[in-house]
Short mmCIF file of C-alpha atoms in Angstrom, two decimals:
data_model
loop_
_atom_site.label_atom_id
_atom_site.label_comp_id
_atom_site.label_asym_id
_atom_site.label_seq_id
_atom_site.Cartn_x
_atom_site.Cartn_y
_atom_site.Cartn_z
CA UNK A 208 -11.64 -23.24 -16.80
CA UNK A 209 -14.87 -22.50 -14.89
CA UNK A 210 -14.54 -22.35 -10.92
CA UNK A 211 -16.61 -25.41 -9.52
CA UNK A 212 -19.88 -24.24 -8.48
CA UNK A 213 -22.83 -26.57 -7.61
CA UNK A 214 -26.24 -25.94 -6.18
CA UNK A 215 -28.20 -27.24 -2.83
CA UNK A 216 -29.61 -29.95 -4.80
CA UNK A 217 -26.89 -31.13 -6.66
CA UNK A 218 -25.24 -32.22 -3.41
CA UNK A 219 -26.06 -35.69 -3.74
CA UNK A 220 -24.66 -36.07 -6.97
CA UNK A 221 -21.36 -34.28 -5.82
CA UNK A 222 -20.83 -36.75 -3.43
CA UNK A 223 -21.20 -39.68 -5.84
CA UNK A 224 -18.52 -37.80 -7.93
CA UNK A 225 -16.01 -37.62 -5.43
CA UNK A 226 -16.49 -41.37 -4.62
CA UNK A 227 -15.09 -42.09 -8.29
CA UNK A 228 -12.46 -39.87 -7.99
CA UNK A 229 -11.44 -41.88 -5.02
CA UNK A 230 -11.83 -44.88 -6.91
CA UNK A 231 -9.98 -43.59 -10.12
CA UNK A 232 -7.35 -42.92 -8.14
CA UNK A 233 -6.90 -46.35 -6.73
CA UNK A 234 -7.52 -48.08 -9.76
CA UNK A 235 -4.16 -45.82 -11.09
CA UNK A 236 -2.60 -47.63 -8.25
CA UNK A 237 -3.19 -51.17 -9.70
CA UNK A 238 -6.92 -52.01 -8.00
CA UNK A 239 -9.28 -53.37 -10.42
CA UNK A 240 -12.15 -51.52 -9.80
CA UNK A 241 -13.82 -51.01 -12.92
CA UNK A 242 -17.26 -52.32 -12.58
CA UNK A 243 -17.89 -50.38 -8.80
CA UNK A 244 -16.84 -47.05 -10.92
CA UNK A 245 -18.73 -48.20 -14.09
CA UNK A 246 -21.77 -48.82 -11.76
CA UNK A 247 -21.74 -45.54 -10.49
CA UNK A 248 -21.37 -43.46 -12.53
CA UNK A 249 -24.67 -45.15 -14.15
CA UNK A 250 -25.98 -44.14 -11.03
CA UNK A 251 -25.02 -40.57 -11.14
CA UNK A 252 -26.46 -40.16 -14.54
CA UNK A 253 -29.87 -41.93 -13.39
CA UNK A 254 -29.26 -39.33 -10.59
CA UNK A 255 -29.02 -36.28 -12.69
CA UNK A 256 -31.55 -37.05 -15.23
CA UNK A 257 -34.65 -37.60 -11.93
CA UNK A 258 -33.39 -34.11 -10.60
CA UNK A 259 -33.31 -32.18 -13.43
CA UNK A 260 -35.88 -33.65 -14.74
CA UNK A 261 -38.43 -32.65 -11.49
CA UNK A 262 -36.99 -28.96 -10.58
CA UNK A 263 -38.90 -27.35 -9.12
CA UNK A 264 -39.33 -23.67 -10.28
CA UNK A 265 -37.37 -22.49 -7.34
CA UNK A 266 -35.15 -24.73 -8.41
CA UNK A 267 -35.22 -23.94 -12.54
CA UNK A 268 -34.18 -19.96 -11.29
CA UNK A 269 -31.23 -20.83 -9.58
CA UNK A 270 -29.97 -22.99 -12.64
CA UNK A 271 -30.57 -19.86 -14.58
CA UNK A 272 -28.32 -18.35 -12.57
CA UNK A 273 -25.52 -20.76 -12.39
CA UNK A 274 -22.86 -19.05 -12.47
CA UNK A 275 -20.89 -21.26 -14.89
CA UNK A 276 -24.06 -21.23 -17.69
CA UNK A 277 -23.13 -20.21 -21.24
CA UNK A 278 -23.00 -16.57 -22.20
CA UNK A 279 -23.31 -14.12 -24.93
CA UNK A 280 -20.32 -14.02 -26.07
CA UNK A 281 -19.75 -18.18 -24.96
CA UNK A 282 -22.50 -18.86 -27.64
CA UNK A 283 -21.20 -16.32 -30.22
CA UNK A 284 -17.77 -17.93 -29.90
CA UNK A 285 -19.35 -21.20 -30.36
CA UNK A 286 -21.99 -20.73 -33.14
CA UNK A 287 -20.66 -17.73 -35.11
CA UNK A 288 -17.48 -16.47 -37.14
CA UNK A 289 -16.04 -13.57 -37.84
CA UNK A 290 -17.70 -12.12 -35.13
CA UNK A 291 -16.77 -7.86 -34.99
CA UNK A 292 -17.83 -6.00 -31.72
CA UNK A 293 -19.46 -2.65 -32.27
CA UNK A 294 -19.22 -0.14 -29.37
CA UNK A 295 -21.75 2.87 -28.00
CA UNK A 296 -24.47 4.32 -28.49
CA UNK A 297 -23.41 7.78 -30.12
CA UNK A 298 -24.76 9.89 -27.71
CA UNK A 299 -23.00 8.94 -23.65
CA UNK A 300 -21.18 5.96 -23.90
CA UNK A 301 -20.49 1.70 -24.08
CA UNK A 302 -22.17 -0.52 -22.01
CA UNK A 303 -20.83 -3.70 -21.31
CA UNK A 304 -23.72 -5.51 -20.35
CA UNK A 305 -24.66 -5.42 -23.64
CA UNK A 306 -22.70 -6.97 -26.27
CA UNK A 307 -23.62 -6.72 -29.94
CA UNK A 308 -21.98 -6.61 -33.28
CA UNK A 309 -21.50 -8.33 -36.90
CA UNK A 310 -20.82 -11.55 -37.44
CA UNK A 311 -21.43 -14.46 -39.42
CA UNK A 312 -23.84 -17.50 -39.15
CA UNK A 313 -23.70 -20.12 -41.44
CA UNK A 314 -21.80 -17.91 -43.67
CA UNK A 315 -24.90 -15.78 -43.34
CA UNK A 316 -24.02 -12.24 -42.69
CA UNK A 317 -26.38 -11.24 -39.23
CA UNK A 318 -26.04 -8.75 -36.30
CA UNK A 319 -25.85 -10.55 -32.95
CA UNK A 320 -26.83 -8.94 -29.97
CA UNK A 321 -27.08 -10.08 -26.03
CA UNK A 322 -26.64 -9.65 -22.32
CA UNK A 323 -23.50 -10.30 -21.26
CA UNK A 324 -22.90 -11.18 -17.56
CA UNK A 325 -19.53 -11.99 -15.67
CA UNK A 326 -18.09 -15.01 -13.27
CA UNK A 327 -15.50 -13.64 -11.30
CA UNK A 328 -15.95 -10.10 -9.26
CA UNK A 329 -13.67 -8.07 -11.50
CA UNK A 330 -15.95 -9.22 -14.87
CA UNK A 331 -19.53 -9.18 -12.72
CA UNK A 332 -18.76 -5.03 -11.63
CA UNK A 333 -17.62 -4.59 -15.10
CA UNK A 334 -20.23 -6.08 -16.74
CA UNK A 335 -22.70 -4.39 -14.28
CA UNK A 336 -23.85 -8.05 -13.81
CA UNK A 337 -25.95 -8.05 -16.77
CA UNK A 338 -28.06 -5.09 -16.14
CA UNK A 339 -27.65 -2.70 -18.97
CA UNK A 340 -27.76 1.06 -18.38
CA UNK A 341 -30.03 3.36 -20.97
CA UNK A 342 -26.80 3.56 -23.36
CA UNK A 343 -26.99 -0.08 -23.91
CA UNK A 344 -30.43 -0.58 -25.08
CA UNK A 345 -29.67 2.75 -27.44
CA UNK A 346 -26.33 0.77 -28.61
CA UNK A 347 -28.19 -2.02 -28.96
CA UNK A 348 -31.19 -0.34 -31.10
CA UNK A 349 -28.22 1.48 -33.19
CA UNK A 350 -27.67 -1.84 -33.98
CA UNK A 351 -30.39 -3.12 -35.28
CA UNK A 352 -31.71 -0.48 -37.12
CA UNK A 353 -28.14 -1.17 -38.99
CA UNK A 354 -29.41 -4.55 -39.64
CA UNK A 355 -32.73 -3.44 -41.10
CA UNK A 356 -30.47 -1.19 -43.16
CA UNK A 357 -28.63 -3.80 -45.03
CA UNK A 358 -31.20 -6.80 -44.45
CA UNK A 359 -29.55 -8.35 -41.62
CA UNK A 360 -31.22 -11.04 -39.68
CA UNK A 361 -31.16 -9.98 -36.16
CA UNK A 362 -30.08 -12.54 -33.28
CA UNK A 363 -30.99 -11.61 -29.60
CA UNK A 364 -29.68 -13.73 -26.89
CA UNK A 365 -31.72 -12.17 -23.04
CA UNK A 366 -30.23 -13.19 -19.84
CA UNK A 367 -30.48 -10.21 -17.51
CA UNK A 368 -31.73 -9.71 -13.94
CA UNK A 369 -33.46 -6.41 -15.38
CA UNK A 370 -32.40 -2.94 -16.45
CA UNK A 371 -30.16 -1.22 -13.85
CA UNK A 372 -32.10 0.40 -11.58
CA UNK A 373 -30.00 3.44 -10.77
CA UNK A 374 -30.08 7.35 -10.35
CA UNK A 375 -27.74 7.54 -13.28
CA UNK A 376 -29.94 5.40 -15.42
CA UNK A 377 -33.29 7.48 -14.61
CA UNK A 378 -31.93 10.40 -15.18
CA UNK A 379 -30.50 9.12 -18.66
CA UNK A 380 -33.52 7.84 -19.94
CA UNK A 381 -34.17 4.31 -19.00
CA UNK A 382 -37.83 3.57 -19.36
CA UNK A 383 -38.06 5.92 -22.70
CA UNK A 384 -35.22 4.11 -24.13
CA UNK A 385 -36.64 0.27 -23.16
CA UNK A 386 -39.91 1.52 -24.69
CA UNK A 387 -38.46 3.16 -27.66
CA UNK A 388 -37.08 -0.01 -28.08
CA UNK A 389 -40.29 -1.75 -27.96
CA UNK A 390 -41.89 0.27 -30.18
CA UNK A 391 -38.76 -0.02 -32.86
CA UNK A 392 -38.50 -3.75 -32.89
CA UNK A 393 -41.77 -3.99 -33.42
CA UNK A 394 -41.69 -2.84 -36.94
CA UNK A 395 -38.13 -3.55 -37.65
CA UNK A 396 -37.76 -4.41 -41.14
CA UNK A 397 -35.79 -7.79 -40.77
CA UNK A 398 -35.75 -10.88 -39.07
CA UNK A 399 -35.45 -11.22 -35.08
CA UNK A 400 -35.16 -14.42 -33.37
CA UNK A 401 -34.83 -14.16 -29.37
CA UNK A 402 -33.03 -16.95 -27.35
CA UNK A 403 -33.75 -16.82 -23.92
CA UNK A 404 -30.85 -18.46 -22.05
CA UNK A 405 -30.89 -17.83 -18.70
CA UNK A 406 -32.79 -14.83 -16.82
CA UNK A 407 -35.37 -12.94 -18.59
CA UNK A 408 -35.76 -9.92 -15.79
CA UNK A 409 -38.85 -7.57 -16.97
CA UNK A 410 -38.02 -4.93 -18.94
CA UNK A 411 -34.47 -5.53 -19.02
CA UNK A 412 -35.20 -8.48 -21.29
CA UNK A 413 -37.82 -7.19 -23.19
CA UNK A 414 -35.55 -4.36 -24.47
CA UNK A 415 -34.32 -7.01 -27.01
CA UNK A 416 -37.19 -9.95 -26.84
CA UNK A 417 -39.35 -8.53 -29.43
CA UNK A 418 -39.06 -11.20 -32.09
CA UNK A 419 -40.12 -13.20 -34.97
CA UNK A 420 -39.38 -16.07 -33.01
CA UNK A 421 -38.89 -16.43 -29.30
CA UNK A 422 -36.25 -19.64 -28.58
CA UNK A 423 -36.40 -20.18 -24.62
CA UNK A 424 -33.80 -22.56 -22.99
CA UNK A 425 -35.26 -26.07 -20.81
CA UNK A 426 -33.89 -24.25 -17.55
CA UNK A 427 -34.60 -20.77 -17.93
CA UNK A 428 -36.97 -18.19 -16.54
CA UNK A 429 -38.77 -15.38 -17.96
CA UNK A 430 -41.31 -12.90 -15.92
CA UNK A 431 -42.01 -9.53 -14.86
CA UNK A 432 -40.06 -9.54 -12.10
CA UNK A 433 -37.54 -11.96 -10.14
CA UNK A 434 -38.72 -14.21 -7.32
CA UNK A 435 -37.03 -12.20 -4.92
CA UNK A 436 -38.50 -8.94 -6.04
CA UNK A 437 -41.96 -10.40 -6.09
CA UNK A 438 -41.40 -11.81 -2.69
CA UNK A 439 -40.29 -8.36 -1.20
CA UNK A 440 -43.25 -6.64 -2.96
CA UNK A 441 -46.61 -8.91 -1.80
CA UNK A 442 -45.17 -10.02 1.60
CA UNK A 443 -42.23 -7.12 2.69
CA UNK A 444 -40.11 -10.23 2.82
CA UNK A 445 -37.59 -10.64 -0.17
CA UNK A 446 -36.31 -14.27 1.41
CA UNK A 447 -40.13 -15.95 0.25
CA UNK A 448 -38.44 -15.84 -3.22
CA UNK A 449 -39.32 -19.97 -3.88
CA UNK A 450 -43.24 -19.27 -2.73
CA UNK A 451 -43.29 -15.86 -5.16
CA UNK A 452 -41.57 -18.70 -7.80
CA UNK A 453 -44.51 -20.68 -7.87
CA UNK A 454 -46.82 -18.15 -7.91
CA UNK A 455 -45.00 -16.31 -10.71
CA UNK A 456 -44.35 -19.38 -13.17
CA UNK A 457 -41.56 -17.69 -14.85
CA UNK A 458 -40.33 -21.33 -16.41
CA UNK A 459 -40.35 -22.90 -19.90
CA UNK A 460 -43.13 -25.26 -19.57
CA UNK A 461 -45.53 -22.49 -17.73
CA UNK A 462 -45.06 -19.71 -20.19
CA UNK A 463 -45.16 -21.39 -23.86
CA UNK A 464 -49.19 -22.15 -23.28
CA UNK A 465 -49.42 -18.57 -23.10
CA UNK A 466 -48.02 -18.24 -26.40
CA UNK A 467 -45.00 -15.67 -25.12
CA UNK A 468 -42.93 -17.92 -26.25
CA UNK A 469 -42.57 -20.46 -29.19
CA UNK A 470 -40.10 -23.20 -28.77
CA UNK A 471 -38.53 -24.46 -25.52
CA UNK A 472 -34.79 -25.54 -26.30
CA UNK A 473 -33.47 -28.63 -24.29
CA UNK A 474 -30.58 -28.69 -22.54
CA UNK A 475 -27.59 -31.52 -21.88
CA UNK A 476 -28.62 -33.10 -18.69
CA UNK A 477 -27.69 -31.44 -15.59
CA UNK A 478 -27.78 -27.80 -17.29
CA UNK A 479 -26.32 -25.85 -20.07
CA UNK A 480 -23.68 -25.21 -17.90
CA UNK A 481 -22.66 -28.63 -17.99
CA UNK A 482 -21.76 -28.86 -21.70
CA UNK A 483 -21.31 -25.23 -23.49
CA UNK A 484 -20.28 -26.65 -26.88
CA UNK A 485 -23.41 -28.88 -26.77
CA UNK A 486 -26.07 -26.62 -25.58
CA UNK A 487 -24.60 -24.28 -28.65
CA UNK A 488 -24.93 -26.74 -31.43
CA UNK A 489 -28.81 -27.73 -29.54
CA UNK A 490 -29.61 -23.75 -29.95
CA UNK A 491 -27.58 -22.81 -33.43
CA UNK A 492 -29.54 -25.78 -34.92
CA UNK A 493 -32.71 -24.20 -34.01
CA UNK A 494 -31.84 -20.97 -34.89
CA UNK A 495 -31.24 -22.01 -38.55
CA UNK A 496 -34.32 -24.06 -38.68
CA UNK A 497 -36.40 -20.95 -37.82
CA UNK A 498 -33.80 -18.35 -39.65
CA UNK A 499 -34.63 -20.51 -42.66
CA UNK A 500 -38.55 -20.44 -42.26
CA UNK A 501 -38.18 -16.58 -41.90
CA UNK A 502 -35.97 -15.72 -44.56
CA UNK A 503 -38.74 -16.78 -46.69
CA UNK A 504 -41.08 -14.31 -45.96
CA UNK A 505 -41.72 -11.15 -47.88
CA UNK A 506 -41.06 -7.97 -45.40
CA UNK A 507 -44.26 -7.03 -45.03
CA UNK A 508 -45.42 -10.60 -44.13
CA UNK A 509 -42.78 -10.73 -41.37
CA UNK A 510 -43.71 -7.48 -39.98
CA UNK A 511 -47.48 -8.27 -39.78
CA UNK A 512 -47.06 -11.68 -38.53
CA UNK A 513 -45.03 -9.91 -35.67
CA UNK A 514 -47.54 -7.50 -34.78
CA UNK A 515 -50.18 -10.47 -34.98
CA UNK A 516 -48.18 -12.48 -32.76
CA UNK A 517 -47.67 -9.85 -29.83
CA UNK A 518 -51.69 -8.47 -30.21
CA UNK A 519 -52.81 -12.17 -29.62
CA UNK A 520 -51.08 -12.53 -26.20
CA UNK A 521 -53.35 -10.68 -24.84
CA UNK A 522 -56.08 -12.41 -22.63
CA UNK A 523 -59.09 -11.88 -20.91
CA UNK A 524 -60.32 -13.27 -17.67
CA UNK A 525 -63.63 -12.67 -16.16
#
């Protein structure tokens, strides 16, 4: 069970909560209170559905973050079966903040690949919190490539802060292996679909967001850079991050008019971290709606549609 965590803004529904567990528990004492507990939890619902439905995107990054949201390997054990982990890269080591492996959707064999981040302190260091080192992008492109091998569609899910920004991970290689990456998926021979789920940090999430189709969850964000980063970089002040949100409109609704992304996924009300089993089935249904559409294609139609679809996001202001 998830450790209780809510935000600033979810305070006032928290509070209505906790006034019908006080009422549940007298009504186990005899009370007939049924209609003031019916009544509100209408109101808490009404509640949720006018905050989440106004967030601001301040507001939409922190949700990303919840700490309780669905993972990797939350949606793999929800939406897949028969799910083997492969480990490494073949040349330094396994990085677990990237999970990947075989596994089966609809009974259709697939590689699955994703972020994986952690909830307590023990899982977050191991897990690097979600920022993969060179090895894991390399693991992850060892991967794929093994999909294109025996025509396996490949499934990406990107929630990262960004690539680890260590000594270590210089020295290894970290911007030639993102970019190799790039480059590879680019012309992989098989389908990709990307789900965006939470955080999609720069070129941490791009490592494994070059796809047929791009899937990006209602509460999500996806930009060059975080808030905070942003904030630290134009003013010298990494506490502005809710003004560098607005100026960086890293959310849903802001980025699929650009055409970076191609379907915006909705989530139960109050969050994906809310309901895990039904923000799975939401996303696994899309997933096999566009898995299905892709499947279709001949190889070299999906490849050039791919390149098509990256050239035209490209635009020019003057």
């Amino acid at each position: 069970m998830a450790t209780p965590f809510h935000l600033e803004f979810e305070k006032p529904i928290v509070e209505l909560e906790k006034k019908i567990e006080e009422l549940n528990a007298l009504a186990a004492d005899g009370l007939d209170i049924g209609a003031d507990v019916s009544t509100l939890e209408g109101r808490v619902e009404e509640m949720r559905k006018e905050i989440f439905s106004n967030l601001s995107r301040w507001q939409t990054a922190q949700v990303a973050r919840h700490i309780n949201r669905p993972f990797t390997l939350d949606y793999i054990g929800n939406m897949f079966t028969e799910f083997v982990e492969l480990h490494g890269d073949r040349n330094f080591g396994d990085d677990h903040a990237i999970v990947g492996g075989l596994a089966r959707f609809d009974g259709q064999p697939v590689v699955v690949i994703g972020h994986q981040k952690g909830r307590d302190t023990k899982e977050k260091v191991y897990r690097n919190f979600g920022m993969p080192n060179p090895e894991g992008y390399r693991k992850a492109l060892r991967l794929m490539q093994m999909a294109e091998q025996f025509k396996l569609p490949v499934i990406t899910f990107v929630d990262t802060p960004g690539a680890y920004p260590g000594i270590g991970a210089e020295e290894r290689g970290q911007a030639e292996a993102i970019a190799r990456n790039l480059r590879e998926m680019a012309s992989l021979r098989t389908p990709i679909i990307v789900c965006i789920t939470g955080e999609g940090g720069s070129g941490g999430a791009l490592a494994i967001a070059v796809g047929d189709r791009i899937l990006m969850l209602e509460h999500s964000v996806y930009a060059v850079i975080s808030p905070e980063g942003c904030a630290a970089i134009l003013w010298s002040d990494g506490t502005k991050g809710e003004q560098a949100a607005e100026a960086l409109k890293p959310t849903a609704k802001d980025i699929i008019g650009l055409g970076v992304i191609d379907e915006i996924i909705t989530e139960p009300i109050g969050g994906a971290h809310r309901d895990h089993k039904a923000m799975a089935a939401t996303l696994k249904e899309a997933i096999a709606r566009n898995l299905a559409e892709l499947n279709k294609l001949t190889t070299s139609d999906l490849v050039e549609q791919r390149y098509r679809k990256f050239r035209a996001m490209t635009r020019c202001v003057e």
